[in-house]
Coordinates of C-alpha atoms in Angstrom, one line a residue:
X1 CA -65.0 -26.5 -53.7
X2 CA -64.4 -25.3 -56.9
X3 CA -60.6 -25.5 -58.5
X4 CA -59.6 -22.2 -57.8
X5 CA -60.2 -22.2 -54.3
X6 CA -58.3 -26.2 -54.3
X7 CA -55.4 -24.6 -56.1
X8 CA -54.8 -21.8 -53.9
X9 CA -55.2 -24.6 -50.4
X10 CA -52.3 -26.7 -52.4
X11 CA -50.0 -23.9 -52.5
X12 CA -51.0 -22.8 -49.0
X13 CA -49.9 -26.3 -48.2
X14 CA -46.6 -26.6 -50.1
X15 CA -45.5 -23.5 -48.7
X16 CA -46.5 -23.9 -45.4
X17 CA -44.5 -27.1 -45.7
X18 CA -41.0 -25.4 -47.1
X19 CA -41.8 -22.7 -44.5
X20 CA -41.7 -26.1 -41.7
X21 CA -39.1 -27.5 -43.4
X22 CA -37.0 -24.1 -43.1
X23 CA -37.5 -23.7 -39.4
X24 CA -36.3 -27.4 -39.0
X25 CA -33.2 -27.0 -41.0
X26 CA -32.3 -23.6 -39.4
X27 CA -32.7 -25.2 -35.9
X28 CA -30.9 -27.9 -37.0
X29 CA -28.3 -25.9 -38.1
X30 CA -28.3 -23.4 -34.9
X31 CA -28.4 -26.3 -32.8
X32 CA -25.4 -28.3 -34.3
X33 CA -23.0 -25.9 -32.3
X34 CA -22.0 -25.3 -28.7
X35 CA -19.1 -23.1 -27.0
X36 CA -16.7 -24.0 -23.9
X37 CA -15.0 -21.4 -22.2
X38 CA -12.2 -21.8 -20.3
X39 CA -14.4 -22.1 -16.9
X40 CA -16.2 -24.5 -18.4
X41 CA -16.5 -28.4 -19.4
X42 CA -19.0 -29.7 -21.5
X43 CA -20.9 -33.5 -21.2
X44 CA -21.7 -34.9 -24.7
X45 CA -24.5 -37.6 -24.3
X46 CA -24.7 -39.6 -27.6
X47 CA -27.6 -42.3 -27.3
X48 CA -27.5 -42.3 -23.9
X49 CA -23.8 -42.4 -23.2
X50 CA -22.2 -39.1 -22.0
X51 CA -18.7 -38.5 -22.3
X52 CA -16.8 -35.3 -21.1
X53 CA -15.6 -32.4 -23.6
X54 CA -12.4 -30.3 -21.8
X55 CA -10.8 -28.3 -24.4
X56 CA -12.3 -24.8 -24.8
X57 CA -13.6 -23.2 -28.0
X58 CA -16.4 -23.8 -30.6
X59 CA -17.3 -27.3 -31.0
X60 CA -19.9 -29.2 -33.2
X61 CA -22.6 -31.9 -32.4
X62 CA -25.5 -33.6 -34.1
X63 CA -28.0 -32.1 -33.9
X64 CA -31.5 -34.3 -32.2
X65 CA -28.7 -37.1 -31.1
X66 CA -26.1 -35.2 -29.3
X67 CA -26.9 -33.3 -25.8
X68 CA -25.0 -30.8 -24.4
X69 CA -24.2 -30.0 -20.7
X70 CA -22.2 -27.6 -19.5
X71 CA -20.8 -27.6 -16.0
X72 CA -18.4 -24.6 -13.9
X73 CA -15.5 -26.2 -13.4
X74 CA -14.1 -23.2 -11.1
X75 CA -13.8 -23.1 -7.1
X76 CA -18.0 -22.7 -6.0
X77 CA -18.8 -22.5 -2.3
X78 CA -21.5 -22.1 0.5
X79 CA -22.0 -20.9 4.0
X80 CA -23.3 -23.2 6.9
X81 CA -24.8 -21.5 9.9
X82 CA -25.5 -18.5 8.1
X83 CA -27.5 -16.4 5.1
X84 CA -25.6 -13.5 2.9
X85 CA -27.7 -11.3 0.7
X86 CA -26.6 -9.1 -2.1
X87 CA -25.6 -6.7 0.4
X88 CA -23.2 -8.7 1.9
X89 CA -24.3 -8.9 5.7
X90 CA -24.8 -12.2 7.3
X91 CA -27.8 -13.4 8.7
X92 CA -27.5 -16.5 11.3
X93 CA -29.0 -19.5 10.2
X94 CA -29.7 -21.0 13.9
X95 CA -30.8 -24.5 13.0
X96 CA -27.6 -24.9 11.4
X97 CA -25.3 -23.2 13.3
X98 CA -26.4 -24.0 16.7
X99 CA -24.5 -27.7 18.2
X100 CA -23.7 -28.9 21.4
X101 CA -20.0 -29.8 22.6
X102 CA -19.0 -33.1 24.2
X103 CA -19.1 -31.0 27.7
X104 CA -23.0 -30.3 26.9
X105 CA -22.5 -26.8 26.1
X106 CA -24.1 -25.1 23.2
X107 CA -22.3 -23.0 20.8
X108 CA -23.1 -21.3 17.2
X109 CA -19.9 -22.4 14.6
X110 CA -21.1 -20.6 11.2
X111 CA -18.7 -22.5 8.4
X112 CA -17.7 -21.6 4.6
X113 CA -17.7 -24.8 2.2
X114 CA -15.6 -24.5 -1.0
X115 CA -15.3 -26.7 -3.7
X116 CA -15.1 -27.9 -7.3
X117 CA -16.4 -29.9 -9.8
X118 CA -13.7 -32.6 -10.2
X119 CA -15.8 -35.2 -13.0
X120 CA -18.6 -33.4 -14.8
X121 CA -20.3 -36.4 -16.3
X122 CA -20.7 -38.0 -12.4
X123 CA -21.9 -34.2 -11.6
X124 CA -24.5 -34.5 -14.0
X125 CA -25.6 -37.9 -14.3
X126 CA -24.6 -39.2 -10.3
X127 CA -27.0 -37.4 -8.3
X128 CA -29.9 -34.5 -8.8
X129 CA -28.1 -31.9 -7.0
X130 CA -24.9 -33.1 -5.5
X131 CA -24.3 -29.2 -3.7
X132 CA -27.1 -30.5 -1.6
X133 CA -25.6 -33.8 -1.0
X134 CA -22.4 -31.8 -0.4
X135 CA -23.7 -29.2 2.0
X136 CA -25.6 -32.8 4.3
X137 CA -22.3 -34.5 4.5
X138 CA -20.7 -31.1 5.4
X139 CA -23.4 -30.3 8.5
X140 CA -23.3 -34.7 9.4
X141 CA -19.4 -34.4 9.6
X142 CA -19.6 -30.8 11.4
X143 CA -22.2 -31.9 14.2
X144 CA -20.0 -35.1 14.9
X145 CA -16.5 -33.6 15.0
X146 CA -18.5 -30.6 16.9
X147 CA -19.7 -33.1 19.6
X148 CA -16.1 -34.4 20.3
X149 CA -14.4 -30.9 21.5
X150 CA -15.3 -29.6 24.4
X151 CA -16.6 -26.0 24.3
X152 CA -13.1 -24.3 24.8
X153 CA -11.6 -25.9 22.3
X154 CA -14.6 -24.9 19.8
X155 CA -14.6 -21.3 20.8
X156 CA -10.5 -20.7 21.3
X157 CA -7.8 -23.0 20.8
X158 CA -9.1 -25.6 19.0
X159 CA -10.5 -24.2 15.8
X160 CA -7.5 -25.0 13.0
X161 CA -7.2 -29.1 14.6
X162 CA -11.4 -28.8 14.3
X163 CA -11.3 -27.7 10.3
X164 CA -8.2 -30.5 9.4
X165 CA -10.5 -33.1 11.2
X166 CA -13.8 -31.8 9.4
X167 CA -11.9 -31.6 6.0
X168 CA -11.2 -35.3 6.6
X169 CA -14.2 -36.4 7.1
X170 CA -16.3 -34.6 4.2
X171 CA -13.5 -36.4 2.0
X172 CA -13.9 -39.4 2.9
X173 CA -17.7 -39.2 2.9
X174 CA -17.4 -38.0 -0.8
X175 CA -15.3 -40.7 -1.7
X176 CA -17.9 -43.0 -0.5
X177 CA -20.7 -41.0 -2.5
X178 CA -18.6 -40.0 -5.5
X179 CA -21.0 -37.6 -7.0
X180 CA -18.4 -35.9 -8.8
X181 CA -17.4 -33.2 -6.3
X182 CA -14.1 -32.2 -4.8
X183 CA -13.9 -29.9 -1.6
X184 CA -11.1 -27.7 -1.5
X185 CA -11.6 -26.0 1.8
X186 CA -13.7 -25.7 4.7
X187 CA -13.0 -22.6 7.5
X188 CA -15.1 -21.6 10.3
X189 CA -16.1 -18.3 9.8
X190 CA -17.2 -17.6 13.7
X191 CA -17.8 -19.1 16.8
X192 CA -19.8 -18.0 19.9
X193 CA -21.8 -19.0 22.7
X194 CA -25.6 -18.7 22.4
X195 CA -26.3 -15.9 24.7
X196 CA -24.1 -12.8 25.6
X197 CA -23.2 -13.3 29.5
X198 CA -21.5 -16.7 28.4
X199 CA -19.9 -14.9 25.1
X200 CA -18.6 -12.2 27.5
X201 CA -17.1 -14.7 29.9
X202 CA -15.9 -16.8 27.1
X203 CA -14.2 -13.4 26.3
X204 CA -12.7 -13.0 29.4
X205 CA -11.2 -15.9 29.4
X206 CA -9.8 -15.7 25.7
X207 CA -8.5 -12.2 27.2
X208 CA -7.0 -13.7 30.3
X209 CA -5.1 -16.7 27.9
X210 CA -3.2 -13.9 25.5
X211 CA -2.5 -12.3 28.3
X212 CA -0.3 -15.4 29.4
X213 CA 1.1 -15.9 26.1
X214 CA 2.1 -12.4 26.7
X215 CA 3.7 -12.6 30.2
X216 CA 5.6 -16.5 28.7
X217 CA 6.6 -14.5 25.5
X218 CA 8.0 -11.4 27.6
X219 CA 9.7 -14.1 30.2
X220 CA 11.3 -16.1 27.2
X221 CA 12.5 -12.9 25.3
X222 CA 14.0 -11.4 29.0
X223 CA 15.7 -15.6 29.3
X224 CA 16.8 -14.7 25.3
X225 CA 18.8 -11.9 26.4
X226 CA 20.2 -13.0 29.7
X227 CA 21.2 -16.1 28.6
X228 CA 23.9 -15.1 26.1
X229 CA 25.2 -12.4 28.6
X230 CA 25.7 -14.4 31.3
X231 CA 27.3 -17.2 28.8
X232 CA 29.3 -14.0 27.5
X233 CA 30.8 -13.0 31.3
X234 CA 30.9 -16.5 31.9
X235 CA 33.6 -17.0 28.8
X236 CA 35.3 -13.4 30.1
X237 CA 35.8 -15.1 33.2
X238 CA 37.4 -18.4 32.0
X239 CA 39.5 -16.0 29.2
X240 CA 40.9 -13.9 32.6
X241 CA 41.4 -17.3 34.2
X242 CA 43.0 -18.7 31.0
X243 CA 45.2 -15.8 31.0
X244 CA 46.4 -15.8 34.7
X245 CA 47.3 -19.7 34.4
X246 CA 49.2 -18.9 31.4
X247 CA 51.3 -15.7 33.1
X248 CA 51.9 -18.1 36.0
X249 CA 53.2 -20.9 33.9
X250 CA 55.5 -18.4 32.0
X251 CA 56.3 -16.5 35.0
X252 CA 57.3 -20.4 36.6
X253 CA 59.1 -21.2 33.1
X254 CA 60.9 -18.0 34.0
X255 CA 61.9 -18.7 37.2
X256 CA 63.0 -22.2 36.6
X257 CA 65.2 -20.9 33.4
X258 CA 66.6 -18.1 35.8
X259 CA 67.1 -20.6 38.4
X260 CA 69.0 -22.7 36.4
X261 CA 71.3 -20.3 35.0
X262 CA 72.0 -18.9 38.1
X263 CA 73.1 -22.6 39.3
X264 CA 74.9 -23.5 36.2
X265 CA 76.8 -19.9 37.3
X266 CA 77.1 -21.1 40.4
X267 CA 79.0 -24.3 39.6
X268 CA 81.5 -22.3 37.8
X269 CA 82.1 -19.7 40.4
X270 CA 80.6 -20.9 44.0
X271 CA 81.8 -18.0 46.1
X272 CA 81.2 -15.2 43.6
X273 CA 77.9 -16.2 43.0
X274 CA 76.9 -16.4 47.1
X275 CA 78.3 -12.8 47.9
X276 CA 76.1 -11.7 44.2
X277 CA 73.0 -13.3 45.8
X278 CA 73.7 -12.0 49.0
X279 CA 73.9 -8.5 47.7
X280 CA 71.1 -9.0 46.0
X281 CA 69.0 -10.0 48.7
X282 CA 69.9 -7.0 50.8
X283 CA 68.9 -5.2 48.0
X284 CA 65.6 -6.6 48.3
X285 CA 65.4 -6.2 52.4
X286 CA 66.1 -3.3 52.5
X287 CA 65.5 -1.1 49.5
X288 CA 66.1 2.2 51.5
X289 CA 69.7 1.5 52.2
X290 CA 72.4 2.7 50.3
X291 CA 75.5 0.4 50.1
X292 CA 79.0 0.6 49.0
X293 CA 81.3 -2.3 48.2
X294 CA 84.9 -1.3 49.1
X295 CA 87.3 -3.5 48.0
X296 CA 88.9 -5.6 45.0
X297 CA 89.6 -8.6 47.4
X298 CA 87.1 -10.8 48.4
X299 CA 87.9 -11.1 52.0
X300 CA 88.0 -7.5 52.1
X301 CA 84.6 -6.2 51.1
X302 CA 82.6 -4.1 53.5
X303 CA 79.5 -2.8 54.1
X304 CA 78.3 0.4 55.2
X305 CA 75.4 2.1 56.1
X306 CA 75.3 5.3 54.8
X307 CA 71.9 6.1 55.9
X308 CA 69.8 5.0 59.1
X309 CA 66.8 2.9 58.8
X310 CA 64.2 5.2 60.3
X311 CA 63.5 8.6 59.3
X312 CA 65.8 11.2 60.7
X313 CA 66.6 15.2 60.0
X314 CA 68.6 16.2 57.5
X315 CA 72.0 17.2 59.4
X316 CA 71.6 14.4 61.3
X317 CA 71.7 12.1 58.5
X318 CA 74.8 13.7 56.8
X319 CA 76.4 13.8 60.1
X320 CA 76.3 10.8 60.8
X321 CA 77.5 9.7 56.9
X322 CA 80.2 11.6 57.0
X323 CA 81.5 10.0 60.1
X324 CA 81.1 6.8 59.0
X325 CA 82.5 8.1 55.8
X326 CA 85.8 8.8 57.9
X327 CA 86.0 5.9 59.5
X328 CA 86.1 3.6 56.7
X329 CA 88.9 5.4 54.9
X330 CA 91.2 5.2 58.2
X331 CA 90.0 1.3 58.7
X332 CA 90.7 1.0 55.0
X333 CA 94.1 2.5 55.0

């Protein structure tokens, strides 16, 4: 080779080696840098040992020692007993769906799993793929609550106790596993017997229940409004009664003050007070009767009649008035 040909191969060299030596710096440099957003958390493993990165924003590392990892730290979830495309219509997943209650009756329960990423580095370095471990001890703790509920309770009544016991479960199975994961929720998204003639009588019978709620919330609105009215006539009455006992005892009070006025007249004036009383209760005998007291003196008070008890004609009652008229002015004179 002569030294042309070796000159030109040492600067091919030397500038193949800056051109190297450029790339490594700029990767270096592009790779020294890493962004969190605000859905995010980052793990930083130095040597070996990760530790979590929270705050949000640019942040550096070094670059060939430092890896970055970043994990979605919002509410994720999953179905169980059933597919959704991009179009959003479900497609039943029968191997999962499909259990059998503890009455030996099949069902299909099709559930919706969410949760959340609650320590990244235990996401990343506890397990390969923890949703998956997730989504087992979600379908382990579904079967067995499942098998404990008969199928009435599984397809009507039953379905809010069935998700707090299933909740419980897949907690404490995560605890157990700690891969990192929190579950926030699990719902059952439907339930229905396997083939239509049971769904229909399943159907009936969920029909034939709200109709009794209806007929028990109709009776206890109709014992709602009874119930005060009868309470309400029920105080009128004991008001009326209230009121009568109280005229009676005034009306007694009365009698007993009248009563004893009358006496304390009578001790002053015995005789005075008989003949007033005796009036009085002539008055009350006979209310028809007219009556004229003739006479100053005591001993010398009369009376007459000056119309007849039963019902007679005109001239015969003046007649007869003005006889007796006559009479008592000769007795009297």
């Amino acid at each position: 080779m002569d030294p042309k040909q070796e000159k030109t191969l040492r600067i091919v060299k030397k500038a193949a080696i800056g051109v190297a030596a450029a790339a490594i710096v700029a990767a270096a440099a592009f790779d020294s840098t890493y962004t969190i957003t605000e859905q995010e958390e980052a793990v930083v493993t130095t040597f070996g040992a990760p530790a979590s990165q929270k705050e949000p924003g640019l942040h550096f590392k070094l670059p060939l020692i430092q890896k970055v990892e970043k994990v979605n730290t919002t509410i994720q979830g999953f179905p169980i007993g059933y597919s959704q495309d991009s179009t959003e219509e479900k497609e039943m997943t029968e191997e999962e769906s499909l259990m059998i209650t503890s009455d030996y009756n099949f069902v299909n329960v099709d559930f919706f799993v969410e949760y959340k990423v609650a320590d990244p580095v235990k996401a990343v370095y506890a397990s390969e793929d923890p949703e998956l471990i997730l989504k087992n001890v979600a379908q382990s703790c579904i079967r067995n609550v499942i098998g404990s509920y008969d199928v009435d309770s599984v397809l009507t009544t039953g379905k809010v106790e069935i998700q707090n016991t299933i909740k419980d479960a897949i907690i404490k199975q995560l605890e157990n596993q700690d891969i990192g994961l929190q579950l926030i929720n699990i719902s059952i998204q439907d339930s229905q017997p396997p083939t239509t003639e049971v769904m229909e009588a399943f159907k009936a019978v969920e029909t034939a229940k709200q109709g009794k709620e209806t007929a028990l919330n109709n009776a206890n609105k109709y014992q709602n409004e009874k119930i005060p009215e009868a309470e309400a006539e029920a105080d009128k009455i004991l008001q009326e009664a209230e009121s009568k006992k109280q005229a009676r005892i005034n009306e007694a009070n009365s009698e007993v003050a009248r009563f004893n006025a009358m006496y304390e007249q009578y001790l002053k004036n015995p005789e005075i007070t008989k003949q007033r009383m005796f009036y009085e209760a002539m008055e009350d005998v006979l209310p028809d009767m007219k009556v004229i007291i003739n006479g100053s003196n005591v001993n010398m008070n009369t009376i007459l009649p000056l119309e007849p008890f039963s019902t007679e004609s005109g001239a015969q009652t003046e007649a007869k008035s003005e006889v007796g008229e006559t009479e008592a002015s000769g007795e009297n004179s």
